[in-house]
mmCIF file of C-alpha atoms and ligand atoms in Angstrom:
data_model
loop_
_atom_site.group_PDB
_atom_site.id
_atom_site.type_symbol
_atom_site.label_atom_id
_atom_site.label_comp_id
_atom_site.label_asym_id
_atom_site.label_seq_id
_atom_site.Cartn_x
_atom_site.Cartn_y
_atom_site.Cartn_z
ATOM 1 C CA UNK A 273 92.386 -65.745 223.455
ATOM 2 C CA UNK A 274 92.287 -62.223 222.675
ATOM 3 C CA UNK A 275 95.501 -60.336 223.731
ATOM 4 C CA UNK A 276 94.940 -57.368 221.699
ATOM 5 C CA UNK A 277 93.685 -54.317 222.999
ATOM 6 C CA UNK A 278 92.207 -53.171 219.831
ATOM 7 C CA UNK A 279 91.534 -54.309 215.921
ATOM 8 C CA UNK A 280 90.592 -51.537 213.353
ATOM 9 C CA UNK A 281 89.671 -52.632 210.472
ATOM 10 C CA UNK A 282 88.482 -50.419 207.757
ATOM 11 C CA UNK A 283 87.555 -49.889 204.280
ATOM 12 C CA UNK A 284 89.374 -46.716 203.048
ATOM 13 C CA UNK A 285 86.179 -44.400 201.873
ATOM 14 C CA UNK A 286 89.024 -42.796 198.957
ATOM 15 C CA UNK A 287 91.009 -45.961 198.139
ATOM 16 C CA UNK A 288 88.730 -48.569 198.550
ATOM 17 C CA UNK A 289 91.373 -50.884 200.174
ATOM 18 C CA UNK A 290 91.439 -52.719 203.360
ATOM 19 C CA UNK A 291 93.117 -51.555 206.285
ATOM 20 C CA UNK A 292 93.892 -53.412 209.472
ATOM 21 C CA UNK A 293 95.314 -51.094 212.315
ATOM 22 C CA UNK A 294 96.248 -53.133 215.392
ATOM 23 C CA UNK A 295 97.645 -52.420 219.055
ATOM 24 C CA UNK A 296 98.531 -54.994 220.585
ATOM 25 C CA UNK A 297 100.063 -53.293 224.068
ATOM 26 C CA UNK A 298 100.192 -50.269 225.627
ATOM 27 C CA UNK A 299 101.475 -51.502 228.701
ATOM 28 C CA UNK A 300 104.321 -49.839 228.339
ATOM 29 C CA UNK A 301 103.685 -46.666 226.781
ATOM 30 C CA UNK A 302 101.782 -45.542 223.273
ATOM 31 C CA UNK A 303 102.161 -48.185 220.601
ATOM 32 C CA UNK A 304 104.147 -47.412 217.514
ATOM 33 C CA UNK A 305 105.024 -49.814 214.730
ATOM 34 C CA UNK A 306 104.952 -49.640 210.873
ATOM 35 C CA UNK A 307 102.648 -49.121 208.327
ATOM 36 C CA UNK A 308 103.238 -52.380 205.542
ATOM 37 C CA UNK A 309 101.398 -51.743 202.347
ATOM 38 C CA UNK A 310 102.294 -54.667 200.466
ATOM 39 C CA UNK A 311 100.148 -57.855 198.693
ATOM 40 C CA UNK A 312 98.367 -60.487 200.442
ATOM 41 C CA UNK A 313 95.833 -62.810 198.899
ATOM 42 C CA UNK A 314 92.907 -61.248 200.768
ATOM 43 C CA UNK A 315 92.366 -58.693 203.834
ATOM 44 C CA UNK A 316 92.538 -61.558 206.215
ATOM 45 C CA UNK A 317 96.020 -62.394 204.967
ATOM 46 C CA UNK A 318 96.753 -58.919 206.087
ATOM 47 C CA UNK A 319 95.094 -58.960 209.309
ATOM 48 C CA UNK A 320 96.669 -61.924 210.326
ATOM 49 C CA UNK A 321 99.943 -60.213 209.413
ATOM 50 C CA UNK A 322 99.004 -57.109 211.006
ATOM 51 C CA UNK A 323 98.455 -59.260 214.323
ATOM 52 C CA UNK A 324 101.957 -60.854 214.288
ATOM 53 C CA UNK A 325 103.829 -58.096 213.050
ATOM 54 C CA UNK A 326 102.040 -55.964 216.362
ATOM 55 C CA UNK A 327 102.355 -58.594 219.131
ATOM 56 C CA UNK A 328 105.975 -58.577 218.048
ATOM 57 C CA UNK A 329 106.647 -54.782 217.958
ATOM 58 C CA UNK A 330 105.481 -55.026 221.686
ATOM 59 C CA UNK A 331 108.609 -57.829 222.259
ATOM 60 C CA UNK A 332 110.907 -55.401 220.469
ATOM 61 C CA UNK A 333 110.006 -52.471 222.506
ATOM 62 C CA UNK A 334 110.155 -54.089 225.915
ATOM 63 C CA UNK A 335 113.423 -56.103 224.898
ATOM 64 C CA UNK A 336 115.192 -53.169 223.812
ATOM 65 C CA UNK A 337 113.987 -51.503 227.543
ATOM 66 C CA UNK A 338 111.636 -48.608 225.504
ATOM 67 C CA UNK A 339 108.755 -47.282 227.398
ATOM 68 C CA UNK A 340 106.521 -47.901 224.177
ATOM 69 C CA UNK A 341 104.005 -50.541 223.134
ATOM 70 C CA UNK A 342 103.481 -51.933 219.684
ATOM 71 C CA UNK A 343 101.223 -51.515 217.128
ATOM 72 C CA UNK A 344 101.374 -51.897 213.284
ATOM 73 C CA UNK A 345 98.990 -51.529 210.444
ATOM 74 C CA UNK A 346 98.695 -53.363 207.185
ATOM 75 C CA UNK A 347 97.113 -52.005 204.400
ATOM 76 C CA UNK A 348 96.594 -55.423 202.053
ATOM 77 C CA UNK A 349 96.985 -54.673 198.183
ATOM 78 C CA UNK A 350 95.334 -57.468 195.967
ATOM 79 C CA UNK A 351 97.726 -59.272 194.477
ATOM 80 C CA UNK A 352 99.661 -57.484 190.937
ATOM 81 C CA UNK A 353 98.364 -53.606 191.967
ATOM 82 C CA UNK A 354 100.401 -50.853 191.933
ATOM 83 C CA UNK A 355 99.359 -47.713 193.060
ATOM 84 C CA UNK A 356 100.041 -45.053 191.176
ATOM 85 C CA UNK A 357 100.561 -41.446 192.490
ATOM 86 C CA UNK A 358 97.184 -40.261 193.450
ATOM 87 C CA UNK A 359 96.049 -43.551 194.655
ATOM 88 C CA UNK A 360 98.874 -43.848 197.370
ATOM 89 C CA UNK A 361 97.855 -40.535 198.747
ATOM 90 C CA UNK A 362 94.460 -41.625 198.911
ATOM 91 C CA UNK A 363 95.680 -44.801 201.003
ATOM 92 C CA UNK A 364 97.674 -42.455 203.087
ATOM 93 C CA UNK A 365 95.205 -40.119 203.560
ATOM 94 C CA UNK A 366 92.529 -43.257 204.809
ATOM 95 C CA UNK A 367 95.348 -44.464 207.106
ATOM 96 C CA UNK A 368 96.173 -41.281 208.445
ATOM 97 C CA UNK A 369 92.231 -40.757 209.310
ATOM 98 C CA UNK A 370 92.546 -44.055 210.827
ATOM 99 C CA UNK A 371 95.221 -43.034 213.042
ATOM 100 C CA UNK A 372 93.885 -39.655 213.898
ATOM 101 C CA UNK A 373 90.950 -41.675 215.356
ATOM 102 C CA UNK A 374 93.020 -43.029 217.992
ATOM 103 C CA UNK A 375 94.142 -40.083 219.497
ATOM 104 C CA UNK A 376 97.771 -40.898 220.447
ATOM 105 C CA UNK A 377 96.999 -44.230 221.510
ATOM 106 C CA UNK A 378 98.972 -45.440 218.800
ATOM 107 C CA UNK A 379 102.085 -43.732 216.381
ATOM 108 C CA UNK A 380 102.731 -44.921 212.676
ATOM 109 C CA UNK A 381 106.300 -45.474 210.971
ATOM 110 C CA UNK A 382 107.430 -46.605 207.601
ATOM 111 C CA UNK A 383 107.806 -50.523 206.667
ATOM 112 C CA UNK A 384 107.933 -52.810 204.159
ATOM 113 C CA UNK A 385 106.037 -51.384 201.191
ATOM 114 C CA UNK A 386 106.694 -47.790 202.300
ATOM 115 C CA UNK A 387 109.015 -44.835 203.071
ATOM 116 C CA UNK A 388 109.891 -41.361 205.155
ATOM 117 C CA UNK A 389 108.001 -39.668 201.934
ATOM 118 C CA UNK A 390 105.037 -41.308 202.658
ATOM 119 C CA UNK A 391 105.406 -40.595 206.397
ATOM 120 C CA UNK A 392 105.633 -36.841 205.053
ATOM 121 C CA UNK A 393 101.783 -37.401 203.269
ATOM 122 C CA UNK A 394 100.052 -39.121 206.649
ATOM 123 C CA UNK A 395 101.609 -36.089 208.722
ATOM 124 C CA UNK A 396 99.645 -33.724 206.661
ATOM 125 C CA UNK A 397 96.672 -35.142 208.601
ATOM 126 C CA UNK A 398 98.108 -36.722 211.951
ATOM 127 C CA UNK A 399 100.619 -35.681 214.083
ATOM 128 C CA UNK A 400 101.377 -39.438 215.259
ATOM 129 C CA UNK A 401 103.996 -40.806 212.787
ATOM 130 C CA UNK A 402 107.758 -40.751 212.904
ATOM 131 C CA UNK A 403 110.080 -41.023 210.732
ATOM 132 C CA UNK A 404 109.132 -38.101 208.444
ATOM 133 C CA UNK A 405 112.167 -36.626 206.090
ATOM 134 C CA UNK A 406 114.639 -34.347 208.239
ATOM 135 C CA UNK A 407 113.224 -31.508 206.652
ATOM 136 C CA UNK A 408 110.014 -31.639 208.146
ATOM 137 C CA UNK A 409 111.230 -32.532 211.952
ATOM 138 C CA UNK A 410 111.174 -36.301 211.258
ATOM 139 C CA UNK A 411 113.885 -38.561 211.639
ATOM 140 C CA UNK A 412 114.030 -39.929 208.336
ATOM 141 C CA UNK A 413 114.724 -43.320 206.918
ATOM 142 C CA UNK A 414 114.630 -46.002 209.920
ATOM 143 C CA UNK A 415 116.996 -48.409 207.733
ATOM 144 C CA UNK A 416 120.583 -47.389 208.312
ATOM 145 C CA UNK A 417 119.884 -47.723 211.834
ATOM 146 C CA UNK A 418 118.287 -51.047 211.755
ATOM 147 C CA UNK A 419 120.878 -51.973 209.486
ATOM 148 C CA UNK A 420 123.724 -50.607 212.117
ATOM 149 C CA UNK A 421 121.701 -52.489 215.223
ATOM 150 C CA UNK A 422 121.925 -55.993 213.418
ATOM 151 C CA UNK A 423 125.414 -55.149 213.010
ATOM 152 C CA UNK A 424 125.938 -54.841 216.629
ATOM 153 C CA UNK A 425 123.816 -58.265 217.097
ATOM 154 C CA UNK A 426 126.104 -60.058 214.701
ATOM 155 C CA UNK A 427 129.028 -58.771 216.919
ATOM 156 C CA UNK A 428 127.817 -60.521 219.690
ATOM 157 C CA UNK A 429 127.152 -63.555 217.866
ATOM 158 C CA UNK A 430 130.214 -63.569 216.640
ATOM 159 C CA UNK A 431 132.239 -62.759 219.875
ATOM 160 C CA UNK A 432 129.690 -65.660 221.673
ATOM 161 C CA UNK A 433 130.702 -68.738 218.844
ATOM 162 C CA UNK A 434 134.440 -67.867 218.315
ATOM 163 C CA UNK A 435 135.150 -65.559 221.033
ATOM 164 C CA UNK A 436 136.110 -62.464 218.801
ATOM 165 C CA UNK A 437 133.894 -59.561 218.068
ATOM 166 C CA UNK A 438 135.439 -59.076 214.806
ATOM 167 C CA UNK A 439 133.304 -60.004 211.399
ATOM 168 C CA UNK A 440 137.052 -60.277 209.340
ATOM 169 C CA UNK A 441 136.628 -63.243 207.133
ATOM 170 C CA UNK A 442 133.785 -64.869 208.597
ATOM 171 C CA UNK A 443 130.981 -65.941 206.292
ATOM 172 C CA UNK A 444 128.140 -64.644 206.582
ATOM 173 C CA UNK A 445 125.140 -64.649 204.062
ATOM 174 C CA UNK A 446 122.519 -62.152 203.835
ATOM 175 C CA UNK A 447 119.511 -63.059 202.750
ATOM 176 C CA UNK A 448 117.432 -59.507 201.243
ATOM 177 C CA UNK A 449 119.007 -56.245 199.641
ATOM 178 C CA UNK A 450 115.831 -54.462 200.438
ATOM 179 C CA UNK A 451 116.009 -50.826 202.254
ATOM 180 C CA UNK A 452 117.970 -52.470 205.190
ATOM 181 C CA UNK A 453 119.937 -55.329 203.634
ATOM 182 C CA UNK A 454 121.512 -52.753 201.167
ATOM 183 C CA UNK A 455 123.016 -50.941 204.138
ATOM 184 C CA UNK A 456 123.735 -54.232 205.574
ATOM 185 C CA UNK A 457 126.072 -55.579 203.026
ATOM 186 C CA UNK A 458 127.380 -52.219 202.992
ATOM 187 C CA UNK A 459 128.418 -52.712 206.393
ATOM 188 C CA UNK A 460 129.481 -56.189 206.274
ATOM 189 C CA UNK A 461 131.947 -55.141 203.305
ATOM 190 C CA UNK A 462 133.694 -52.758 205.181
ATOM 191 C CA UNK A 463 134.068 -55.327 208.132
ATOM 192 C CA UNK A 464 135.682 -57.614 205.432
ATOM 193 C CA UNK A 465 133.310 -60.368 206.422
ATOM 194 C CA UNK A 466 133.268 -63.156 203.713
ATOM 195 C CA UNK A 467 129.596 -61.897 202.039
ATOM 196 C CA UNK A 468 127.305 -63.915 200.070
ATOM 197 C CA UNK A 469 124.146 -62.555 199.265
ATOM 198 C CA UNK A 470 120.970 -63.219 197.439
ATOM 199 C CA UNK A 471 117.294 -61.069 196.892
ATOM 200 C CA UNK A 472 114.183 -62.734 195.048
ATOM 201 C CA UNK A 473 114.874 -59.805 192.724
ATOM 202 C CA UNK A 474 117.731 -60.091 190.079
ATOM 203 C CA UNK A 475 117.995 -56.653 189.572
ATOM 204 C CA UNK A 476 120.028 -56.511 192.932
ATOM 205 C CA UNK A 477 123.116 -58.723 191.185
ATOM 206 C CA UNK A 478 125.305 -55.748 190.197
ATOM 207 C CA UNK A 479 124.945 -54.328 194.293
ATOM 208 C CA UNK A 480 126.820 -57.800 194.829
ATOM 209 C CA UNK A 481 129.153 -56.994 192.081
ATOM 210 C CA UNK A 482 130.096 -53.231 193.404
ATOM 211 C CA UNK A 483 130.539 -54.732 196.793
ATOM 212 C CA UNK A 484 132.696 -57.713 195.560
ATOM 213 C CA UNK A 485 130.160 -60.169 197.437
ATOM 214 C CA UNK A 486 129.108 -63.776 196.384
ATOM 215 C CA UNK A 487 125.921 -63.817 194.808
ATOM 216 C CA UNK A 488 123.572 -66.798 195.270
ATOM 217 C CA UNK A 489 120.544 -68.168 194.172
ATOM 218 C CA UNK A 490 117.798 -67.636 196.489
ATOM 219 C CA UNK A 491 116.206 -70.931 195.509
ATOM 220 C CA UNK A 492 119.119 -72.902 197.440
ATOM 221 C CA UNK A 493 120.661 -69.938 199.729
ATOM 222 C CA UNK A 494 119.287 -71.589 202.763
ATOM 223 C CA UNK A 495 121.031 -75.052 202.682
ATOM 224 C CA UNK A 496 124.201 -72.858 201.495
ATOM 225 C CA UNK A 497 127.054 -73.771 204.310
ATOM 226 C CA UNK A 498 127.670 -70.117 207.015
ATOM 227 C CA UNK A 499 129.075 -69.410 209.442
ATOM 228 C CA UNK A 500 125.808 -66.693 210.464
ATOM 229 C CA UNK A 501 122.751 -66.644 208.389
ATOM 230 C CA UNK A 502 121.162 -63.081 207.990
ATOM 231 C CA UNK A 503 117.619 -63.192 207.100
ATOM 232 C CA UNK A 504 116.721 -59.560 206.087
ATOM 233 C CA UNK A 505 113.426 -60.161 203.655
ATOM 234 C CA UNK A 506 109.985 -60.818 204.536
ATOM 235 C CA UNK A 507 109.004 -62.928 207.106
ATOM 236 C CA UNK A 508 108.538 -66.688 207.750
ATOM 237 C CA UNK A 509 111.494 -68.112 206.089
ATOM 238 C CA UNK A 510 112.368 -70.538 209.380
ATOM 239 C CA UNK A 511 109.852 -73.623 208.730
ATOM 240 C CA UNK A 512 109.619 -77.046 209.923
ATOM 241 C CA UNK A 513 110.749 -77.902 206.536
ATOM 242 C CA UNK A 514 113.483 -74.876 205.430
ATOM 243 C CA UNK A 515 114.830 -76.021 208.978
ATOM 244 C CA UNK A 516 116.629 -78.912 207.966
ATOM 245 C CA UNK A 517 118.429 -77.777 204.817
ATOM 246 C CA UNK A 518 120.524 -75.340 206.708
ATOM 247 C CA UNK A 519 123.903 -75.256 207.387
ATOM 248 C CA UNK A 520 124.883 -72.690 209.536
ATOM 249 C CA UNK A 521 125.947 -72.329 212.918
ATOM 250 C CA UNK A 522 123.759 -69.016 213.965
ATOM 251 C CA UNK A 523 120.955 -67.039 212.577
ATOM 252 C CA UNK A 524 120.630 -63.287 213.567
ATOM 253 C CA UNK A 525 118.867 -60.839 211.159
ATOM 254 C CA UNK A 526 116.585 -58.241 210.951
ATOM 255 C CA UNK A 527 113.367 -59.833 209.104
ATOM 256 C CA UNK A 528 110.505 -59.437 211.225
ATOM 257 C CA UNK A 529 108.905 -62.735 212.215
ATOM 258 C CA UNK A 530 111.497 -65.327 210.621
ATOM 259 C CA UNK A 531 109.682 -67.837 212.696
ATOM 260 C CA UNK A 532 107.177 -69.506 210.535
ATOM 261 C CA UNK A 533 105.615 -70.936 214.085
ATOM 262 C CA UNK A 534 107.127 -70.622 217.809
ATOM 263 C CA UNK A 535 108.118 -74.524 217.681
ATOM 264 C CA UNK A 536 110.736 -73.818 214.805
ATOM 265 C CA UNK A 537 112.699 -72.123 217.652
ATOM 266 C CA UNK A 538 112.967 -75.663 219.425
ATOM 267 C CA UNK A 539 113.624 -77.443 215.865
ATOM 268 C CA UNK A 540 117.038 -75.136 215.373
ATOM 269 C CA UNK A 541 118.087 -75.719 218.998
ATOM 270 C CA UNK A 542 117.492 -79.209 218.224
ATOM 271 C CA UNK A 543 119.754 -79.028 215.314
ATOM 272 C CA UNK A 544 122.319 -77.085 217.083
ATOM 273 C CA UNK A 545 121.527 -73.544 215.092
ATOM 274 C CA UNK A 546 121.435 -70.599 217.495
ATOM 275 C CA UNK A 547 118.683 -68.265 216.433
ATOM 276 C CA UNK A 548 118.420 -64.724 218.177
ATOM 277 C CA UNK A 549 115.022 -63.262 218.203
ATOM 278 C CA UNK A 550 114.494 -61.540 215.207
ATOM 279 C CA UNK A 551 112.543 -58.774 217.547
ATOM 280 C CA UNK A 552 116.126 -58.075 219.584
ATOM 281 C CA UNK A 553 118.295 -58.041 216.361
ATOM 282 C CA UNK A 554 115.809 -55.299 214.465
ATOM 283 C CA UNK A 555 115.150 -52.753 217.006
ATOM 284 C CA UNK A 556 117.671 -50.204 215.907
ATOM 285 C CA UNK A 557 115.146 -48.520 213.244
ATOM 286 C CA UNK A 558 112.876 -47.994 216.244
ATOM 287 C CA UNK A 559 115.420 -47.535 218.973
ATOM 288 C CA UNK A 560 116.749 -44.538 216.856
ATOM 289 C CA UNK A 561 113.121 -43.291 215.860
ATOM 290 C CA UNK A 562 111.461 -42.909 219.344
ATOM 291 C CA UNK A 563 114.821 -41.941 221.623
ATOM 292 C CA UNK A 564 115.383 -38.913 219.034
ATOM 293 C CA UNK A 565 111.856 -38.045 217.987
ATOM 294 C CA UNK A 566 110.140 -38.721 221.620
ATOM 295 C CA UNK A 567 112.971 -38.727 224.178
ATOM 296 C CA UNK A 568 114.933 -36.070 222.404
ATOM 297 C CA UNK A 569 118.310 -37.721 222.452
ATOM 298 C CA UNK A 570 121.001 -36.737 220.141
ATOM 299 C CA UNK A 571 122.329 -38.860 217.131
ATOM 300 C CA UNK A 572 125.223 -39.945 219.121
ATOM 301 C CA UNK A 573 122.917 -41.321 222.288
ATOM 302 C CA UNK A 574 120.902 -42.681 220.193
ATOM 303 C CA UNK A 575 123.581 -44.222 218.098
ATOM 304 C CA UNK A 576 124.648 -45.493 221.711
ATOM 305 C CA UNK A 577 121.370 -47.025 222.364
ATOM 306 C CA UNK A 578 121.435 -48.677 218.959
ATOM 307 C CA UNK A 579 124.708 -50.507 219.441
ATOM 308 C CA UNK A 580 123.264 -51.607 222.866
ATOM 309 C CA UNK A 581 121.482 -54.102 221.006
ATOM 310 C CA UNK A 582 125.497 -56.128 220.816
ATOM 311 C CA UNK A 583 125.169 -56.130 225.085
ATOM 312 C CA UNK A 584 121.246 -57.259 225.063
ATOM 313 C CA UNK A 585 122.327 -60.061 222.766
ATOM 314 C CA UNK A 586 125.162 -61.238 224.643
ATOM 315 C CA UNK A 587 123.190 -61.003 227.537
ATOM 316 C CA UNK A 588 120.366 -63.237 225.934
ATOM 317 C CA UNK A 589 123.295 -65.836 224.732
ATOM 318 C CA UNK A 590 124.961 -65.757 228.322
ATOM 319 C CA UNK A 591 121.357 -66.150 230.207
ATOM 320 C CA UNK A 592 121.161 -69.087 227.499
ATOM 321 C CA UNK A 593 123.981 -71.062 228.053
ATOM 322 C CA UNK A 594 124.199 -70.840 231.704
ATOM 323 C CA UNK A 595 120.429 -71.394 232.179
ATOM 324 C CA UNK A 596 120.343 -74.380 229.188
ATOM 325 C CA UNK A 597 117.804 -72.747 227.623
ATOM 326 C CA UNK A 598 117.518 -70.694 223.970
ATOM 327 C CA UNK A 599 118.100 -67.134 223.290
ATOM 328 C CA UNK A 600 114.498 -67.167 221.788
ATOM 329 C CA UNK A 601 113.594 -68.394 225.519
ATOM 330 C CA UNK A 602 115.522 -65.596 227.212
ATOM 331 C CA UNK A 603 114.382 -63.146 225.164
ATOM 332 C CA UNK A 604 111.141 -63.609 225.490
ATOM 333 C CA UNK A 605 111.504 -63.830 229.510
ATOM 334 C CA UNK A 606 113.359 -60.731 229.008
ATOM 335 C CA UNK A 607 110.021 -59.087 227.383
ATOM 336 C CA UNK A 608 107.452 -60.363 229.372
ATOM 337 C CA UNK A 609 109.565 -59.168 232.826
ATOM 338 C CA UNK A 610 109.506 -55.717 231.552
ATOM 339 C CA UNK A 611 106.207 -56.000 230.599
ATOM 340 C CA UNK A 612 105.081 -57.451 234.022
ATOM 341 C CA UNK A 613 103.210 -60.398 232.942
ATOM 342 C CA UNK A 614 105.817 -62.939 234.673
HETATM 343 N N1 LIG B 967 109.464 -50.856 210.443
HETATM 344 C C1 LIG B 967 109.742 -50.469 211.770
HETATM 345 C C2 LIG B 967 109.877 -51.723 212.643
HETATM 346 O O1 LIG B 967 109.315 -52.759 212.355
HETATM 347 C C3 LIG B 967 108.620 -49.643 212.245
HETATM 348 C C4 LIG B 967 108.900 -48.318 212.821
HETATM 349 C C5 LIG B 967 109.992 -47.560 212.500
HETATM 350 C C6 LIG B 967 108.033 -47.867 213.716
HETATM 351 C C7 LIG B 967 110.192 -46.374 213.098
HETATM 352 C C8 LIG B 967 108.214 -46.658 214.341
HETATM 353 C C9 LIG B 967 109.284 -45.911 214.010
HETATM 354 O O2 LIG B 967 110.573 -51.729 213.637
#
């Protein structure tokens, strides 16, 4: 079935590359969601992204009670290119046409793959995009705030399997010191949780260093023993497989779509793993994005509506235990009430 309201799928008449621009919902409000430029094999490895990565912005919006629907666009780079200057305006520029096309219908933000100065380039041409530097009436880099919302999740987690809110000494490792794992750690540090972290990319070593963190190989980080495992890279780390090498007692990050399928969700309750939906635990960048850019709030509302997130998740865990059923399961009753399909 079809639950899309709309695919676009274009060639970009300047860069020549693929892009996949899909709302999934607008039941809610306008879509928003990111724009990803990163590698995949071939355009259909980005389409198929660019529907998972959309049908989940609309969970995150309704979970985190925004009147906005979701949306996200992947532009797929063959594998090894990097763009260099001119050639990522020329992407922007075809995305931002793209955009334009849909007449509000649906807003673009940064993502994996790019950042509030790129936001800056597509707002020469469209008015629909957040996130654009301060300077030009944006509200800048999403991260911080994503970064601060998992925080909050990883409170409640916390509070829910030991009954104490505070992160002192617990071990937690973070998987990713991308954008929003950097000003995770960060975070974590100052909370003196017991940090161990690990990135694909070996250049990150000396942030573990400066931070006085553990740092792990990310061949074997997963069957590493945690108290919370924080997966902050891409997606689909959580497989039938990866499943059974863990040891750790909950799993709360902000990676969009850890799941590699819906089942795994039933595999880690199974195994006795808590997992909180990866769509509740992320929302900060957005939460922060649309309440100041949209509903005008100021940075400390917003910041309010960010550390929310800590009440939705204990909410989610209570709803869980009393009704024997997963977070993943109350979350995504949560979602579909709000939207009204249930
Ligand atoms: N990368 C953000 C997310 O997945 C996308 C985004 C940020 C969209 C800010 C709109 C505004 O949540």
């Amino acid at each position: 079935m079809l639950d899309h309201e709309q695919i676009l799928i274009r060639r970009g008449p300047r860069s020549g590359l693929p892009i996949v621009l899909a709302v999934h919902s607008t039941a809610l409000g306008p879509a928003a969601g990111g724009l990803r430029l990163w590698h995949y094999p071939g355009w259909r490895d980005g389409l198929t992204d660019a529907l998972r990565l959309s049908s989940a912005m609309t969970l995150k919006f309704a979970a985190a009670g925004l009147p906005s629907g979701g949306g996200k666009t992947v532009v797929a780079l063959p594998p090894g290119t990097e763009l260099d200057p001119p050639s990522r305006r020329d992407v922007l520029r075809d995305v931002a046409e793209v955009i334009n096309a849909l007449d509000g219908t649906y807003a673009v933000g940064p993502d994996v793959g790019t950042s509030p100065a790129d936001m800056a380039v597509i707002g020469e041409t469209t008015p629909h995009v957040f996130c654009k530097p301060p300077h030009l009436g944006g509200s800048g880099d999403s991260s911080p705030h994503t970064a601060q919302g998992t925080l909050a999740a990883l409170h409640a987690v916390s509070h829910h399997l030991y009954g104490d809110r505070d992160l002192d000494g617990r071990r937690m490792t973070l998987i990713g010191l991308g954008h929003v794992g950097e000003h995770l750690a960060r975070l974590l540090t100052a909370e003196n949780a017991d940090l161990t972290v690990t990135d694909i990319d070996p250049a990150k070593r000396p942030l573990a260093e400066e931070l006085g963190a553990t740092w792990h190989s990310s061949a074997t980080i997963l069957s590493k023993e945690t108290d919370i495992l924080i997966p902050a890279a891409l997606g689909g780390l959580l497989t039938a497989q990866t499943t059974h090498d863990l040891r750790c007692r909950a799993i709360a990050g902000p990676a969009n779509n850890q799941l590699d399928t819906p089942e795994v969700a039933g595999l880690l309750h199974r195994r006795g793993i808590l997992w909180i939906p990866d769509y509740v635990v992320s929302a900060g960048g957005v939460i922060n994005a649309i309440t100041t850019e949209l509903h005008h709030l100021d940075a400390t509302q917003s910041s309010t509506r960010v550390n929310a997130i800590e009440t939705i998740v204990t909410d989610l865990l209570t709803t869980a235990a009393t009704q024997d059923t997963t977070p993943a399961q109350a979350g995504h009753d949560l979602a579909q009430r709000r939207l009204g399909t249930t």
